Coordinates of C-alpha atoms in Angstrom, one line a residue:
X1 CA -55.4 -11.2 41.4
X2 CA -53.4 -8.1 42.3
X3 CA -55.0 -5.6 44.6
X4 CA -56.0 -2.3 43.0
X5 CA -53.3 -0.3 44.9
X6 CA -50.6 -2.7 43.4
X7 CA -51.5 -1.6 39.8
X8 CA -50.0 1.6 38.4
X9 CA -50.7 3.2 35.0
X10 CA -48.8 5.9 33.1
X11 CA -50.5 7.8 30.3
X12 CA -48.4 9.8 27.9
X13 CA -50.6 12.1 25.9
X14 CA -48.3 13.2 23.1
X15 CA -48.6 15.2 19.9
X16 CA -48.3 12.1 17.6
X17 CA -49.3 9.3 19.9
X18 CA -51.1 8.4 23.1
X19 CA -49.3 5.6 25.0
X20 CA -50.4 3.9 28.2
X21 CA -48.3 1.4 30.2
X22 CA -49.7 -0.7 33.1
X23 CA -47.3 -2.1 35.7
X24 CA -47.8 -4.3 38.8
X25 CA -45.9 -3.8 42.0
X26 CA -44.4 -7.2 43.0
X27 CA -42.0 -7.4 45.9
X28 CA -41.2 -3.7 45.6
X29 CA -40.4 -4.2 41.9
X30 CA -42.3 -3.0 38.9
X31 CA -43.4 -5.5 36.3
X32 CA -44.9 -4.2 33.1
X33 CA -48.0 -6.2 32.2
X34 CA -49.6 -4.2 29.4
X35 CA -48.8 -1.6 26.7
X36 CA -51.3 0.3 24.5
X37 CA -50.9 3.1 22.0
X38 CA -52.9 5.0 19.5
X39 CA -52.3 7.8 17.0
X40 CA -52.9 11.2 18.5
X41 CA -54.8 13.8 16.5
X42 CA -56.1 16.1 19.2
X43 CA -52.9 17.8 20.3
X44 CA -50.6 20.4 18.8
X45 CA -47.1 21.0 20.3
X46 CA -48.2 19.0 23.3
X47 CA -51.3 21.1 24.0
X48 CA -54.9 19.7 23.7
X49 CA -56.7 21.4 20.8
X50 CA -59.5 18.9 20.3
X51 CA -61.0 17.2 23.3
X52 CA -63.0 14.7 21.3
X53 CA -60.1 13.4 19.3
X54 CA -57.9 13.2 22.4
X55 CA -60.6 11.2 24.3
X56 CA -60.9 8.9 21.4
X57 CA -57.2 8.2 21.3
X58 CA -57.0 7.7 25.0
X59 CA -59.9 5.2 24.9
X60 CA -58.2 3.3 22.1
X61 CA -54.9 3.1 24.0
X62 CA -56.8 2.0 27.1
X63 CA -58.6 -0.8 25.2
X64 CA -55.2 -2.1 24.0
X65 CA -53.5 -2.0 27.4
X66 CA -56.5 -3.5 29.2
X67 CA -56.8 -6.3 26.7
X68 CA -53.1 -7.2 27.0
X69 CA -52.9 -6.8 30.8
X70 CA -56.3 -8.1 31.8
X71 CA -56.6 -5.2 34.2
X72 CA -59.2 -2.5 34.3
X73 CA -57.4 0.9 34.4
X74 CA -59.2 3.3 36.6
X75 CA -56.5 5.9 37.5
X76 CA -53.3 7.1 35.8
X77 CA -50.3 9.3 36.2
X78 CA -50.6 11.6 33.2
X79 CA -47.7 13.4 31.5
X80 CA -47.8 17.1 30.6
X81 CA -45.6 18.9 28.1
X82 CA -45.9 21.7 25.6
X83 CA -44.5 25.2 24.8
X84 CA -46.7 26.7 27.5
X85 CA -44.6 25.0 30.2
X86 CA -42.2 27.5 32.0
X87 CA -39.6 26.7 34.7
X88 CA -37.7 29.1 36.9
X89 CA -35.7 29.0 40.1
X90 CA -36.7 30.7 43.3
X91 CA -35.5 31.1 46.9
X92 CA -37.1 31.5 50.3
X93 CA -35.6 32.6 53.6
X94 CA -36.9 32.3 57.2
X95 CA -35.7 32.5 60.8
X96 CA -35.7 29.2 62.6
X97 CA -37.8 29.8 65.8
X98 CA -36.5 27.2 68.2
X99 CA -32.9 26.8 67.2
X100 CA -33.5 23.5 65.4
X101 CA -35.0 22.8 62.0
X102 CA -38.3 21.1 62.3
X103 CA -40.9 19.9 59.7
X104 CA -42.8 23.2 60.2
X105 CA -39.7 25.2 59.4
X106 CA -39.2 23.3 56.1
X107 CA -42.8 23.9 55.3
X108 CA -42.5 27.6 56.0
X109 CA -39.3 28.1 53.9
X110 CA -40.7 26.2 50.9
X111 CA -43.9 28.3 51.2
X112 CA -41.6 31.4 51.2
X113 CA -39.8 30.2 48.1
X114 CA -43.1 29.7 46.2
X115 CA -44.4 33.1 47.2
X116 CA -43.8 34.7 43.7
X117 CA -46.5 36.5 41.7
X118 CA -47.9 34.4 38.9
X119 CA -50.3 35.5 36.1
X120 CA -53.9 34.5 36.7
X121 CA -53.9 32.1 33.8
X122 CA -50.9 30.0 35.1
X123 CA -50.8 27.1 37.5
X124 CA -48.0 25.5 39.5
X125 CA -47.2 22.0 38.2
X126 CA -44.2 21.2 40.3
X127 CA -42.2 22.7 43.1
X128 CA -38.9 20.9 43.2
X129 CA -36.5 21.7 46.1
X130 CA -32.8 21.7 45.0
X131 CA -31.0 22.2 48.3
X132 CA -31.0 24.2 51.5
X133 CA -28.7 26.7 53.2
X134 CA -28.5 26.4 57.0
X135 CA -27.0 29.5 58.3
X136 CA -23.8 29.7 56.2
X137 CA -23.7 26.0 55.3
X138 CA -24.9 25.5 51.7
X139 CA -25.7 22.4 49.6
X140 CA -27.7 20.8 52.5
X141 CA -30.0 18.1 51.1
X142 CA -32.0 17.3 54.3
X143 CA -31.9 20.1 57.0
X144 CA -34.3 18.3 59.4
X145 CA -33.0 18.3 62.9
X146 CA -30.0 20.6 62.3
X147 CA -29.2 23.4 64.6
X148 CA -29.8 26.7 62.9
X149 CA -30.8 30.4 63.2
X150 CA -31.6 30.9 59.5
X151 CA -32.9 28.6 56.9
X152 CA -33.0 29.2 53.1
X153 CA -34.5 27.0 50.4
X154 CA -33.7 26.9 46.7
X155 CA -36.4 25.4 44.5
X156 CA -37.2 25.0 40.9
X157 CA -40.8 25.9 40.0
X158 CA -42.6 24.6 36.9
X159 CA -45.8 26.3 35.8
X160 CA -48.2 25.7 32.9
X161 CA -51.3 27.3 31.5
X162 CA -54.2 26.5 33.8
X163 CA -56.4 25.8 30.7
X164 CA -53.9 23.3 29.3
X165 CA -53.6 21.5 32.6
X166 CA -57.4 21.3 32.9
X167 CA -57.8 20.1 29.4
X168 CA -55.5 17.2 30.1
X169 CA -57.6 16.4 33.2
X170 CA -60.8 16.8 31.3
X171 CA -59.7 14.4 28.6
X172 CA -58.8 11.8 31.1
X173 CA -62.0 12.2 33.1
X174 CA -64.1 11.9 29.9
X175 CA -62.2 8.7 29.2
X176 CA -63.3 7.3 32.6
X177 CA -60.0 7.8 34.3
X178 CA -59.0 9.4 37.6
X179 CA -55.8 11.3 37.5
X180 CA -53.5 10.4 40.4
X181 CA -51.1 13.2 39.4
X182 CA -49.9 15.3 36.5
X183 CA -46.2 15.0 35.9
X184 CA -43.9 17.0 33.7
X185 CA -42.8 14.9 30.8
X186 CA -39.1 15.4 31.2
X187 CA -39.2 14.7 34.9
X188 CA -41.0 11.4 34.1
X189 CA -38.5 10.5 31.4
X190 CA -35.6 11.3 33.8
X191 CA -37.0 8.6 36.2
X192 CA -36.6 5.9 33.5
X193 CA -33.4 6.9 31.6
X194 CA -31.1 8.8 33.9
X195 CA -28.8 7.2 36.5
X196 CA -28.2 8.7 40.0
X197 CA -24.5 9.2 39.0
X198 CA -25.5 11.2 36.0
X199 CA -27.7 13.4 38.0
X200 CA -25.0 14.0 40.5
X201 CA -22.3 14.8 38.0
X202 CA -24.5 17.0 35.8
X203 CA -26.5 15.9 32.9
X204 CA -29.0 17.4 30.4
X205 CA -32.0 15.3 29.2
X206 CA -33.6 16.0 25.8
X207 CA -37.0 14.3 25.4
X208 CA -37.6 14.8 21.7
X209 CA -41.3 13.9 21.1
X210 CA -43.6 14.7 18.2
X211 CA -44.3 18.4 18.8
X212 CA -41.6 19.7 21.2
X213 CA -38.2 18.9 22.6
X214 CA -38.4 19.0 26.4
X215 CA -35.2 19.8 28.3
X216 CA -34.2 19.1 31.9
X217 CA -30.8 19.8 33.5
X218 CA -29.7 18.0 36.7
X219 CA -26.7 19.1 38.7
X220 CA -25.7 17.8 42.1
X221 CA -28.6 15.4 42.2
X222 CA -31.3 18.1 41.7
X223 CA -33.1 19.6 38.8
X224 CA -31.7 23.0 38.0
X225 CA -33.3 24.1 34.7
X226 CA -36.3 23.1 32.5
X227 CA -37.1 24.4 29.0
X228 CA -39.0 23.6 25.8
X229 CA -37.7 23.9 22.2
X230 CA -40.5 24.0 19.6
X231 CA -38.9 21.7 17.1
X232 CA -39.3 17.9 17.2
X233 CA -40.3 14.9 15.2
X234 CA -43.3 16.3 13.3
X235 CA -41.1 19.0 11.8
X236 CA -38.7 16.3 10.5
X237 CA -41.7 14.4 9.0
X238 CA -43.0 17.5 7.2
X239 CA -39.5 18.1 5.8
X240 CA -39.4 14.5 4.5
X241 CA -42.9 14.8 3.0
X242 CA -42.0 18.0 1.1
X243 CA -38.5 16.9 0.1
X244 CA -39.6 13.4 -1.0
X245 CA -43.0 14.6 -2.4
X246 CA -44.9 12.0 -0.5
X247 CA -47.9 12.0 1.9
X248 CA -47.3 12.8 5.6
X249 CA -48.2 9.3 6.7
X250 CA -45.8 7.8 4.2
X251 CA -43.1 10.3 5.2
X252 CA -43.4 9.2 8.9
X253 CA -43.1 5.6 7.8
X254 CA -40.0 6.3 5.7
X255 CA -38.4 8.3 8.4
X256 CA -38.8 5.6 11.0
X257 CA -37.7 2.7 8.7
X258 CA -34.9 4.4 6.7
X259 CA -34.1 7.7 8.4
X260 CA -30.7 8.7 9.6
X261 CA -29.5 11.9 11.3
X262 CA -26.1 11.9 9.6
X263 CA -25.8 11.6 5.8
X264 CA -22.2 10.5 6.0
X265 CA -23.3 7.3 7.7
X266 CA -25.4 6.2 4.7
X267 CA -23.8 4.3 1.8
X268 CA -23.9 5.6 -1.7
X269 CA -25.6 2.5 -3.1
X270 CA -28.5 2.3 -0.6
X271 CA -31.9 2.7 -2.2
X272 CA -35.4 3.0 -0.8
X273 CA -38.9 3.1 -2.2
X274 CA -41.1 6.1 -1.6
X275 CA -44.8 6.3 -2.4
X276 CA -46.1 9.0 -4.6
X277 CA -48.8 11.6 -4.1
X278 CA -52.3 11.3 -5.6
X279 CA -52.0 7.8 -6.9
X280 CA -48.6 8.4 -8.6
X281 CA -46.4 5.3 -8.7
X282 CA -43.7 4.7 -6.1
X283 CA -40.2 6.0 -6.8
X284 CA -36.8 4.6 -5.9
X285 CA -34.5 7.2 -4.4
X286 CA -31.1 7.2 -2.6
X287 CA -31.3 6.7 1.2
X288 CA -28.6 9.4 1.5
X289 CA -31.1 11.9 0.0
X290 CA -33.4 11.2 2.8
X291 CA -30.6 11.7 5.4
X292 CA -29.7 15.0 3.7
X293 CA -33.2 16.2 4.3
X294 CA -33.3 15.0 7.9
X295 CA -29.8 16.2 9.0
X296 CA -30.3 20.0 8.6
X297 CA -33.5 19.9 10.8
X298 CA -31.8 17.9 13.5
X299 CA -28.8 20.2 13.3
X300 CA -31.1 23.2 13.8
X301 CA -32.7 21.4 16.8
X302 CA -29.4 20.9 18.5
X303 CA -28.2 24.4 17.7
X304 CA -31.3 25.8 19.5
X305 CA -30.7 23.4 22.4
X306 CA -27.0 24.5 22.6
X307 CA -28.2 28.1 22.9
X308 CA -30.6 27.1 25.7
X309 CA -27.8 25.3 27.5
X310 CA -25.6 28.3 27.3
X311 CA -28.5 30.6 28.4
X312 CA -29.1 28.4 31.4
X313 CA -25.6 28.8 32.7
X314 CA -25.2 25.1 33.4
X315 CA -23.5 23.9 30.2
X316 CA -20.0 23.8 31.7
X317 CA -21.3 21.7 34.6
X318 CA -22.6 18.8 32.5
X319 CA -19.8 16.4 33.3
X320 CA -22.0 13.4 32.4
X321 CA -23.0 15.0 29.0
X322 CA -26.4 14.7 27.5
X323 CA -29.0 11.9 27.2
X324 CA -31.4 11.9 24.2
X325 CA -34.8 10.1 24.5
X326 CA -38.2 10.2 23.0
X327 CA -39.3 8.8 19.6
X328 CA -36.9 10.9 17.5
X329 CA -34.0 9.6 19.6
X330 CA -34.3 6.3 17.6
X331 CA -32.8 8.0 14.5
X332 CA -29.4 6.4 13.8
X333 CA -26.6 8.9 14.2
X334 CA -28.5 11.3 16.4
X335 CA -26.1 11.0 19.3
X336 CA -23.1 11.5 17.1
X337 CA -24.6 14.7 15.7
X338 CA -25.4 15.9 19.2
X339 CA -21.8 15.4 20.3
X340 CA -20.5 17.3 17.3
X341 CA -22.8 20.3 17.8
X342 CA -22.9 20.5 21.6
X343 CA -19.3 19.4 22.2
X344 CA -20.5 17.1 25.0
X345 CA -20.7 13.3 25.3
X346 CA -24.1 12.0 24.3
X347 CA -26.0 8.8 24.5
X348 CA -29.5 7.6 23.6
X349 CA -31.6 6.9 26.7
X350 CA -33.8 3.8 26.8
X351 CA -36.1 3.1 29.8
X352 CA -34.8 0.9 32.6
X353 CA -35.8 0.0 36.1
X354 CA -38.8 -2.3 35.3
X355 CA -39.3 -6.0 34.6
X356 CA -42.1 -7.9 32.8
X357 CA -42.6 -7.0 29.2
X358 CA -39.2 -5.4 28.9
X359 CA -38.7 -6.3 25.2
X360 CA -41.8 -4.3 24.3
X361 CA -40.8 -1.1 26.2
X362 CA -37.0 -1.1 25.7
X363 CA -37.3 1.8 23.3
X364 CA -36.8 5.6 23.7
X365 CA -40.5 6.1 22.7
X366 CA -41.6 4.6 26.0
X367 CA -39.3 6.7 28.2
X368 CA -42.2 8.9 29.4
X369 CA -44.9 6.3 30.1
X370 CA -42.4 4.0 31.9
X371 CA -41.1 7.0 33.8
X372 CA -44.7 7.8 34.9
X373 CA -45.2 4.4 36.5
X374 CA -41.8 4.7 38.1
X375 CA -42.8 8.1 39.5
X376 CA -46.1 6.7 40.7
X377 CA -44.3 3.8 42.4
X378 CA -42.0 6.1 44.3
X379 CA -44.6 8.7 45.4
X380 CA -48.0 6.8 45.5
X381 CA -48.0 6.7 49.3
X382 CA -47.7 10.5 49.6
X383 CA -51.1 11.5 48.3
X384 CA -52.2 13.1 45.0
X385 CA -52.8 16.7 44.0
X386 CA -56.5 17.6 44.1
X387 CA -56.5 19.4 40.8
X388 CA -60.1 18.6 40.0
X389 CA -61.2 21.0 42.7
X390 CA -58.7 23.6 41.7
X391 CA -56.4 23.1 44.7
X392 CA -52.7 23.4 43.9
X393 CA -49.6 21.5 45.2
X394 CA -49.6 23.1 48.6
X395 CA -53.1 21.9 49.5
X396 CA -51.2 18.8 50.6
X397 CA -48.9 20.6 53.1
X398 CA -51.6 20.6 55.7
X399 CA -51.5 16.8 55.7
X400 CA -48.0 16.9 57.2
X401 CA -44.7 18.1 55.9
X402 CA -43.2 14.7 56.5
X403 CA -45.1 13.4 53.4
X404 CA -44.2 16.4 51.2
X405 CA -40.5 16.4 52.2
X406 CA -40.3 12.7 51.5
X407 CA -41.7 13.2 48.1
X408 CA -38.9 15.7 47.2
X409 CA -36.1 13.4 48.4

């Protein structure tokens, strides 16, 4: 039997589904040994709005994954998303005391970069160093041991509403789980779908879930921008329900089975059957009609994304284009439509980097939970954030900057 510290679990608490993946570390490789999911009815736009419903969904997903894996899940890496998430860049500058950059200097400069005023209702979720400037030498990844008089750090800070973070924690705790760490959804997904070359060249990741589309931009190997667009899969489902005059549950099924993001890709003679409302008999309609309902909403989503890319100032640096993941990324034609609107190369990102039950998780829907266990595998030796007691990220710095700096790079 595997030791407890060789088992990792990722819990994606989404707007439409809760998904848990359990993996075992074998010879420094991750082997997926269990997958569980359940419909989610306790969240809206990624934010917990009903604790009881969220706990019920988590417990159902846990039951499935524990039954499949034969492992009792006690701790998880939990994802967080939602329109309350805000990201921004910050810088810090210090004088190097002894002429050589040491751990304590890196600690001080990152502390200086995070010393920005935050509203009382917001909490730091991540502080992600981008690069350092040593005297006049910029784009330094690791300044440790370098001779210097002045050290500057550039970081990307991600914050969220403290109440939303605590509600995620509370839902997990009431489900009998310890939270090893809370991880931003798009950072987790990036672990599973982006390649190192894409991050170096410049790439934008779009994680299109049920309630929101979460954006992360990487340039020169570091995250430069994060954002949230409040349009995603549930909006498409509602459009289908109204346009096809069918219940929401049936609209979701029709979207998944027959949906297409580009009407031109659908043949004129393709027909589908759609259930009626209130006991009315099913109707046969053209599949192209369904695509004509879906395409305008996806077009609107990518138009808003394009505005965000331009606003970020990084659109012209995305040499590797864009990667689309999340449940909505499974719509046929979505990458073609993205290329047309964004004028950038696009691909659909499916999770990689794990073994075991690969066939079950080789789907954009599992990008976040697979990314969470990959994240946990990389950083599990560096300690966890003590959010339960209200301590933030920098409570760990006192344990030694070596650990924290290794986590960043």
